[in-house]
Coordinates of C-alpha atoms and ligand atoms in Angstrom, one line a residue:
M1 CA 123.5 160.7 96.2
P2 CA 121.4 159.6 99.2
D3 CA 123.2 157.2 101.6
P4 CA 121.8 153.7 100.8
R5 CA 122.2 152.7 104.4
R6 CA 119.5 155.2 105.3
Q7 CA 117.1 153.5 102.9
V8 CA 117.6 150.0 104.2
P9 CA 114.1 148.9 105.4
R10 CA 114.1 148.3 109.2
T11 CA 114.0 144.8 110.6
D12 CA 110.9 145.3 112.7
V13 CA 109.1 146.8 109.8
L14 CA 110.0 143.8 107.7
L15 CA 109.0 141.4 110.4
A16 CA 105.5 142.9 110.5
E17 CA 104.9 142.3 106.8
P18 CA 102.2 139.5 106.4
L19 CA 104.3 137.1 104.3
I20 CA 107.4 137.5 106.5
A21 CA 105.3 137.2 109.7
A22 CA 103.8 134.0 108.3
A23 CA 107.2 132.6 107.5
A24 CA 108.4 133.4 111.0
E25 CA 105.4 131.5 112.3
R26 CA 106.4 128.5 110.2
L27 CA 110.1 128.6 110.4
G28 CA 110.9 130.5 113.7
R29 CA 111.7 134.1 114.1
D30 CA 115.6 133.7 114.3
R31 CA 115.9 132.0 111.0
V32 CA 113.8 134.6 109.3
K33 CA 115.7 137.4 110.9
Q34 CA 118.9 135.9 109.6
A35 CA 117.5 135.9 106.1
I36 CA 116.4 139.5 106.5
V37 CA 119.9 140.6 107.8
A38 CA 121.5 138.9 104.8
A39 CA 119.2 140.7 102.4
Q40 CA 119.8 144.1 104.1
D41 CA 123.6 143.5 103.8
R42 CA 123.1 143.1 100.1
V43 CA 121.4 146.5 99.9
R44 CA 124.4 148.0 101.6
A45 CA 126.6 146.3 99.2
G46 CA 124.7 147.9 96.4
E47 CA 123.5 144.4 95.1
L48 CA 119.8 144.9 95.9
Q49 CA 117.2 147.7 95.8
P50 CA 115.8 148.5 99.2
A51 CA 112.3 147.6 98.0
E52 CA 113.5 144.1 97.2
V53 CA 114.6 143.1 100.7
A54 CA 111.4 141.3 101.7
G55 CA 111.2 139.3 98.5
A56 CA 114.9 138.3 98.6
A57 CA 114.6 137.2 102.3
L58 CA 111.6 135.1 101.5
A59 CA 113.3 133.6 98.4
Q60 CA 116.1 132.4 100.7
L61 CA 113.8 130.6 103.0
P62 CA 112.4 127.1 102.7
E63 CA 108.7 126.3 102.5
Q64 CA 108.8 124.1 105.5
P65 CA 111.2 123.4 108.4
V66 CA 112.0 119.9 107.1
S67 CA 114.4 119.2 104.3
G68 CA 112.9 115.8 103.3
R69 CA 110.9 115.7 100.1
E70 CA 107.9 113.7 99.2
V71 CA 108.8 111.0 96.6
L72 CA 106.2 109.1 94.6
N73 CA 107.6 105.7 94.3
A74 CA 107.3 104.6 90.6
T75 CA 110.3 102.3 90.7
G76 CA 108.3 99.0 90.9
V77 CA 110.2 98.1 94.1
L78 CA 107.5 97.9 96.8
L79 CA 109.8 98.3 99.8
H80 CA 112.5 100.7 98.7
T81 CA 115.1 101.1 101.4
N82 CA 116.2 104.5 100.1
L83 CA 112.6 105.7 100.2
G84 CA 112.0 104.7 103.8
R85 CA 110.6 101.2 103.1
A86 CA 106.8 100.8 103.8
P87 CA 104.5 103.8 103.2
L88 CA 102.0 104.0 106.1
S89 CA 98.3 103.4 105.9
D90 CA 95.8 106.2 106.3
A91 CA 95.0 104.8 109.7
A92 CA 98.6 104.9 110.8
R93 CA 99.1 108.4 109.5
A94 CA 96.1 109.5 111.5
A95 CA 97.4 107.7 114.6
L96 CA 100.7 109.6 114.3
L97 CA 98.9 112.9 114.5
L98 CA 96.9 111.8 117.5
A99 CA 100.0 110.5 119.3
A100 CA 101.9 113.7 118.6
G101 CA 100.5 115.3 121.6
T102 CA 100.4 114.0 125.1
T103 CA 98.7 110.6 125.3
D104 CA 98.0 107.7 127.8
V105 CA 101.0 105.7 126.2
E106 CA 102.0 104.6 129.7
L107 CA 99.0 105.5 131.8
D108 CA 95.8 103.6 132.8
L109 CA 93.2 106.3 132.6
A110 CA 90.7 104.1 134.6
T111 CA 92.9 104.0 137.7
G112 CA 95.0 107.0 137.1
S113 CA 98.1 105.0 137.8
R114 CA 101.0 103.9 135.5
G115 CA 100.0 101.4 132.9
P116 CA 102.0 99.0 130.6
R117 CA 103.6 101.0 127.9
G118 CA 102.0 100.7 124.5
R119 CA 99.4 98.1 125.6
G120 CA 97.2 98.9 122.5
A121 CA 100.0 97.9 120.1
M122 CA 101.0 94.9 122.2
S123 CA 97.4 93.5 122.2
E124 CA 97.0 94.1 118.5
L125 CA 100.2 92.1 117.9
A126 CA 99.1 89.4 120.3
R127 CA 95.6 89.3 118.6
H128 CA 97.3 88.8 115.1
V129 CA 99.8 86.1 116.4
P130 CA 97.8 83.9 118.9
A131 CA 100.8 81.4 118.8
A132 CA 103.0 84.0 120.6
G133 CA 102.9 83.8 124.4
G134 CA 104.5 87.1 124.7
V135 CA 105.2 90.1 122.4
H136 CA 107.6 93.0 122.6
V137 CA 108.6 95.9 120.2
V138 CA 112.1 97.6 119.8
N139 CA 113.6 100.1 117.5
N140 CA 114.1 97.8 114.4
G141 CA 114.8 94.2 113.3
A142 CA 118.5 94.6 114.1
A143 CA 117.7 95.8 117.6
A144 CA 115.4 92.8 118.1
L145 CA 118.3 90.4 117.3
V146 CA 120.7 92.4 119.6
L147 CA 118.3 92.3 122.5
A148 CA 117.7 88.5 122.0
A149 CA 121.5 87.8 121.7
T150 CA 122.4 90.0 124.7
A151 CA 119.7 88.7 127.0
L152 CA 119.9 85.0 126.0
A153 CA 123.5 84.4 124.7
A154 CA 126.0 86.9 126.0
G155 CA 129.2 85.0 127.0
R156 CA 127.6 81.9 125.3
E157 CA 127.3 80.5 121.8
I158 CA 124.8 81.2 119.1
V159 CA 124.7 78.3 116.6
I160 CA 124.3 79.6 113.1
S161 CA 124.6 78.2 109.6
R162 CA 127.4 79.7 107.4
G163 CA 124.8 80.1 104.6
E164 CA 122.8 82.5 106.8
M165 CA 125.6 84.9 107.8
V166 CA 123.9 87.8 106.0
E167 CA 124.9 91.4 105.2
I168 CA 121.7 93.3 105.6
G169 CA 122.8 96.5 103.8
D170 CA 124.9 99.6 103.9
G171 CA 127.9 97.5 105.1
F172 CA 126.1 96.1 108.2
R173 CA 126.5 92.3 108.8
L174 CA 124.4 90.2 111.2
P175 CA 127.4 88.2 112.4
D176 CA 129.3 91.4 113.5
L177 CA 126.1 92.7 115.1
L178 CA 125.7 89.4 117.1
V179 CA 129.4 89.2 118.2
S180 CA 129.1 92.8 119.3
T181 CA 126.8 91.6 122.1
G182 CA 129.4 89.4 123.7
A183 CA 127.9 86.2 122.3
R184 CA 130.2 83.8 120.4
L185 CA 129.2 82.5 117.0
R186 CA 129.3 78.7 116.5
E187 CA 129.2 78.4 112.7
V188 CA 127.9 75.2 111.1
G189 CA 127.7 73.8 107.6
T190 CA 128.9 75.6 104.4
T191 CA 127.7 78.4 102.2
N192 CA 125.4 76.1 100.3
R193 CA 124.7 73.2 102.6
V194 CA 123.9 72.6 106.3
T195 CA 122.4 69.4 107.8
V196 CA 120.6 68.7 111.1
A197 CA 123.6 66.7 112.1
D198 CA 125.8 69.7 111.7
Y199 CA 123.6 71.6 114.2
A200 CA 123.3 68.7 116.5
D201 CA 127.0 68.4 116.8
A202 CA 127.3 72.0 117.8
V203 CA 124.6 72.3 120.3
G204 CA 125.7 71.8 123.9
P205 CA 125.7 73.3 127.4
D206 CA 127.3 76.5 126.1
T207 CA 124.5 77.1 123.6
G208 CA 122.5 80.2 124.1
F209 CA 120.3 79.6 121.2
I210 CA 120.2 78.3 117.6
L211 CA 119.6 81.2 115.2
K212 CA 117.8 80.6 112.0
V213 CA 118.1 83.7 109.7
H214 CA 115.9 84.2 106.6
P215 CA 118.2 85.0 103.6
S216 CA 116.0 87.8 102.7
N217 CA 118.1 89.7 100.1
F218 CA 119.6 86.8 98.1
V219 CA 118.9 83.3 96.8
V220 CA 121.3 80.4 96.7
T221 CA 120.3 77.8 94.1
G222 CA 121.7 74.6 92.8
F223 CA 123.3 72.1 95.2
T224 CA 121.8 73.4 98.4
A225 CA 120.4 72.0 101.7
S226 CA 119.1 73.8 104.8
V227 CA 117.4 72.8 108.0
D228 CA 113.9 74.2 108.8
V229 CA 112.7 75.4 112.2
A230 CA 110.7 72.3 113.0
E231 CA 113.8 70.1 112.8
L232 CA 116.0 72.6 114.7
A233 CA 113.4 72.8 117.5
T234 CA 114.1 69.0 118.2
L235 CA 117.7 69.7 119.2
G236 CA 117.0 70.8 122.8
A237 CA 118.1 74.5 122.6
P238 CA 115.8 77.5 122.0
V239 CA 115.4 78.4 118.3
V240 CA 115.3 82.1 117.4
A241 CA 113.9 82.6 114.0
D242 CA 114.8 85.9 112.2
I243 CA 112.2 86.0 109.6
G244 CA 113.0 89.5 108.5
S245 CA 110.1 90.7 106.5
G246 CA 107.5 90.8 109.2
L247 CA 104.7 88.7 107.6
L248 CA 102.7 87.7 110.7
A249 CA 100.8 84.9 108.8
A250 CA 101.5 83.1 105.6
H251 CA 100.8 85.1 102.4
P252 CA 99.3 83.3 99.5
L253 CA 101.3 85.2 96.8
L254 CA 104.7 84.7 98.6
P255 CA 104.7 81.0 99.5
A256 CA 108.5 81.0 100.2
E257 CA 108.5 83.9 102.6
P258 CA 108.6 82.9 106.2
D259 CA 106.0 84.1 108.6
A260 CA 105.8 84.5 112.4
A261 CA 102.7 82.2 113.0
S262 CA 104.3 79.3 111.1
A263 CA 107.7 79.7 112.7
L264 CA 106.1 79.7 116.2
R265 CA 103.9 76.7 115.4
A266 CA 107.0 74.9 114.0
G267 CA 108.6 75.3 117.5
A268 CA 110.6 78.6 117.4
A269 CA 111.0 80.0 120.9
L270 CA 111.3 83.5 119.5
V271 CA 110.6 85.2 116.2
T272 CA 112.3 88.5 115.3
A273 CA 111.1 90.7 112.4
S274 CA 111.0 94.2 111.0
G275 CA 107.9 96.4 111.2
D276 CA 108.4 98.4 108.0
K277 CA 108.8 95.6 105.4
L278 CA 106.0 93.4 104.4
L279 CA 104.1 94.2 107.6
G280 CA 103.6 97.6 106.1
G281 CA 104.1 99.6 109.3
P282 CA 106.5 102.0 110.9
Q283 CA 110.2 101.2 111.5
C284 CA 110.3 98.9 114.5
G285 CA 111.5 95.4 115.5
L286 CA 109.1 92.7 116.6
L287 CA 109.9 90.0 119.2
L288 CA 107.3 87.3 119.5
G289 CA 107.4 84.0 121.3
R290 CA 107.6 82.2 124.6
A291 CA 106.2 84.3 127.4
D292 CA 109.1 83.7 129.8
L293 CA 111.8 84.6 127.2
V294 CA 109.9 87.8 126.2
V295 CA 109.6 88.8 129.9
R296 CA 113.5 88.4 130.2
L297 CA 114.0 90.5 127.1
R298 CA 111.6 93.2 128.3
R299 CA 113.2 93.4 131.7
H300 CA 116.8 93.4 130.4
P301 CA 118.5 96.8 130.9
L302 CA 119.3 97.1 127.2
A303 CA 115.6 97.0 126.4
R304 CA 115.3 100.6 127.7
A305 CA 117.9 101.7 125.2
L306 CA 116.0 100.1 122.3
R307 CA 112.5 101.1 123.3
V308 CA 110.2 102.7 120.7
D309 CA 108.5 106.0 121.1
K310 CA 104.8 106.8 121.3
L311 CA 104.6 107.6 117.6
T312 CA 105.9 104.2 116.6
L313 CA 103.6 102.4 119.0
A314 CA 100.5 104.4 117.7
A315 CA 101.4 103.7 114.0
L316 CA 102.0 100.0 114.6
E317 CA 98.7 99.6 116.4
A318 CA 96.8 101.3 113.6
T319 CA 98.7 99.4 111.0
L320 CA 97.6 96.2 112.5
G321 CA 94.1 97.3 113.5
G322 CA 93.2 99.4 110.4
G323 CA 92.4 98.5 106.8
P324 CA 94.9 96.9 104.3
T325 CA 98.3 98.6 104.2
P326 CA 99.5 100.3 101.0
T327 CA 102.1 97.4 100.8
A328 CA 99.4 94.8 101.0
L329 CA 97.4 96.5 98.3
A330 CA 100.5 96.9 96.1
L331 CA 101.2 93.2 96.4
S332 CA 97.7 92.1 95.6
I333 CA 96.6 94.5 92.8
T334 CA 96.1 92.7 89.5
V335 CA 98.0 93.2 86.3
A336 CA 94.7 94.0 84.5
E337 CA 94.0 96.8 86.9
L338 CA 97.5 98.1 86.6
R339 CA 97.2 98.1 82.8
R340 CA 93.9 100.0 83.0
R341 CA 95.6 102.7 85.2
V342 CA 98.7 102.9 82.9
D343 CA 96.5 103.1 79.8
R344 CA 94.5 106.0 81.2
L345 CA 97.7 107.9 82.0
V346 CA 99.2 107.2 78.6
E347 CA 96.0 108.4 76.9
A348 CA 96.1 111.6 78.9
L349 CA 99.7 112.2 78.2
D350 CA 99.2 111.5 74.5
G351 CA 96.5 114.1 74.5
N352 CA 99.0 116.6 75.8
G353 CA 101.6 115.8 73.0
I354 CA 103.9 113.7 75.3
E355 CA 105.3 110.5 73.7
A356 CA 104.2 107.9 76.3
S357 CA 103.7 104.2 76.0
T358 CA 102.4 101.2 78.0
V359 CA 105.2 98.9 79.0
D360 CA 105.1 95.4 80.7
T361 CA 107.5 95.2 83.6
D362 CA 108.7 93.1 86.5
A363 CA 108.2 94.6 89.9
A364 CA 109.8 93.3 93.1
V365 CA 109.1 93.3 96.8
G366 CA 112.5 94.7 97.7
G367 CA 113.7 96.0 101.0
G368 CA 114.8 92.5 102.3
G369 CA 111.7 90.5 101.5
A370 CA 110.8 87.8 99.0
P371 CA 114.2 87.7 97.1
G372 CA 114.0 86.4 93.6
V373 CA 110.2 86.9 93.4
T374 CA 109.1 89.0 90.4
L375 CA 105.7 90.6 90.4
P376 CA 104.3 91.1 86.9
S377 CA 103.5 94.8 86.5
V378 CA 102.9 97.6 84.1
A379 CA 104.6 101.0 83.6
V380 CA 104.2 104.3 81.7
G381 CA 107.2 104.5 79.4
L382 CA 108.6 108.0 78.7
P383 CA 111.8 109.4 76.9
T384 CA 114.8 109.0 79.3
P385 CA 115.3 112.8 80.0
Y386 CA 112.1 112.6 82.1
A387 CA 113.8 110.5 84.7
E388 CA 115.9 113.5 85.9
A389 CA 113.1 116.1 85.4
L390 CA 110.7 114.0 87.4
R391 CA 113.2 113.3 90.2
L392 CA 113.8 117.0 90.6
G393 CA 110.1 117.9 90.6
R394 CA 107.8 118.5 93.6
P395 CA 106.7 116.0 94.6
A396 CA 109.7 114.0 93.2
V397 CA 108.7 111.0 91.1
L398 CA 111.2 108.2 91.1
G399 CA 111.0 105.8 88.1
R400 CA 113.7 103.5 86.7
L401 CA 115.6 103.5 83.5
E402 CA 115.3 100.3 81.4
H403 CA 115.6 99.7 77.6
D404 CA 116.2 103.3 76.9
R405 CA 113.0 104.4 78.5
C406 CA 112.1 106.1 81.8
L407 CA 109.6 103.7 83.3
L408 CA 107.0 104.8 85.8
D409 CA 105.8 101.5 87.3
L410 CA 102.5 101.9 89.1
R411 CA 102.5 98.8 91.3
A412 CA 104.0 100.5 94.3
L413 CA 101.7 103.6 93.9
A414 CA 98.2 103.9 95.3
P415 CA 95.5 104.5 92.5
A416 CA 94.9 107.9 94.2
D417 CA 98.4 108.9 93.2
D418 CA 97.8 108.5 89.5
Q419 CA 96.6 112.0 89.0
R420 CA 99.6 113.4 90.9
V421 CA 101.9 111.4 88.6
L422 CA 100.0 112.8 85.5
A423 CA 100.5 116.4 87.0
A424 CA 104.2 115.7 87.7
V425 CA 104.8 114.4 84.1
L426 CA 103.0 117.4 82.6
A427 CA 105.1 119.8 84.8
A428 CA 108.3 117.9 83.9
A429 CA 107.5 118.1 80.1
A430 CA 108.3 121.8 80.3
R431 CA 111.8 121.0 81.6
V432 CA 113.0 118.2 79.4
Ligands
PLP1 C1 115.7 93.4 107.2 C2 116.4 92.3 108.0 C3 117.0 92.5 109.2 C4 117.3 93.9 109.7 O1 116.1 94.6 110.1 P1 116.0 96.1 110.3 O2 114.6 96.4 110.6 O3 116.4 96.7 108.9 O4 117.0 96.5 111.4 C5 117.6 91.5 109.9 N1 117.3 90.2 109.4 C6 116.7 90.0 108.3 C7 116.5 88.5 107.9 C8 116.2 91.0 107.6 O5 115.5 90.7 106.4

């Protein structure tokens, strides 16, 4: 019997094989070497033939050095928090690639000296919201609030309605976040009702600002009353409006959703918002408003800890300066167009012997925007076992289960993705 250890292919020989060399290029030599060593050990243990070492090592390695998988969002929820909220526009994706190298993010090429960081993104924001005297960008909506609270109200009071003490998700609560800055909350009103007199009684020399929070993930109906920004702005303290969803101007299809321009025109001193909700951009937090306040925020030491990277700045600028975002297109697409797309898919699936149907659905904005608003939509209905098979496919397709059907709602998907959905369902058919 020949000694199997003498037949184990040598590591340097394996590393020179084209497929292994390509894997080392993609994933790094160390990782590939580890996989080779593990496969060689299996030969010594008698579990593997020497000729199978290369194949076994490759089978152990991932395709790419990232574990995240692409998911086609067929849930009918436009901004799905678990799917990373807004998908970026083509312009923003291209900007990310450009910004990945070294760029002039903080350099004035004309003079060769240091320039204001992210000036392109800042001037796009200013162009879109002329009512803002100053603009600043931080890591996310929560960071925008933390910076405002720290710089303007630490050791002082933030006046806030009890009906606007919101939990934003994953157990995080805005009141806790605000208190963590050293500001004190001065709660006014009740869960369902607050009046301008309640606010007026609470405002005094200790007031840092009045905070108006958009209840972006729930609706209170019935015996309710709230006070709008215009009324709050008459009380003598600065009003900070957390509008949440990042609409820069009023949207005709979402009349109840607050927007930055309207809040500033109504007298808000500052507006805070997220970049990856209805704005349709990368995760970031926008601060828009009075120039003197924005300068204070930007120069506060905490600002440095909350600053965004060059990738975010590039994607934000391109989101604002490029064509309509996927989120904007998903909002505005008509039911007739959605039905045409669904019918085409159902017909193609039928032709392949898959039992599919056209189903009318209700889609939603989701992700902390336009709560209670339903967007009429259309879905491909499939037998329920497809839900899991599609979720485990590549790319993964995430639908939703309703009325004993697996529904693939097309509203959140670009028309260009329909062919990929079709291919995914055909591939899943083999696994259900
Ligand atoms: C989403 C939201 C936040 C939190 O913003 P993030 O970008 O998730 O940090 C805060 N306030 C309101 C009203 C929101 O809708």
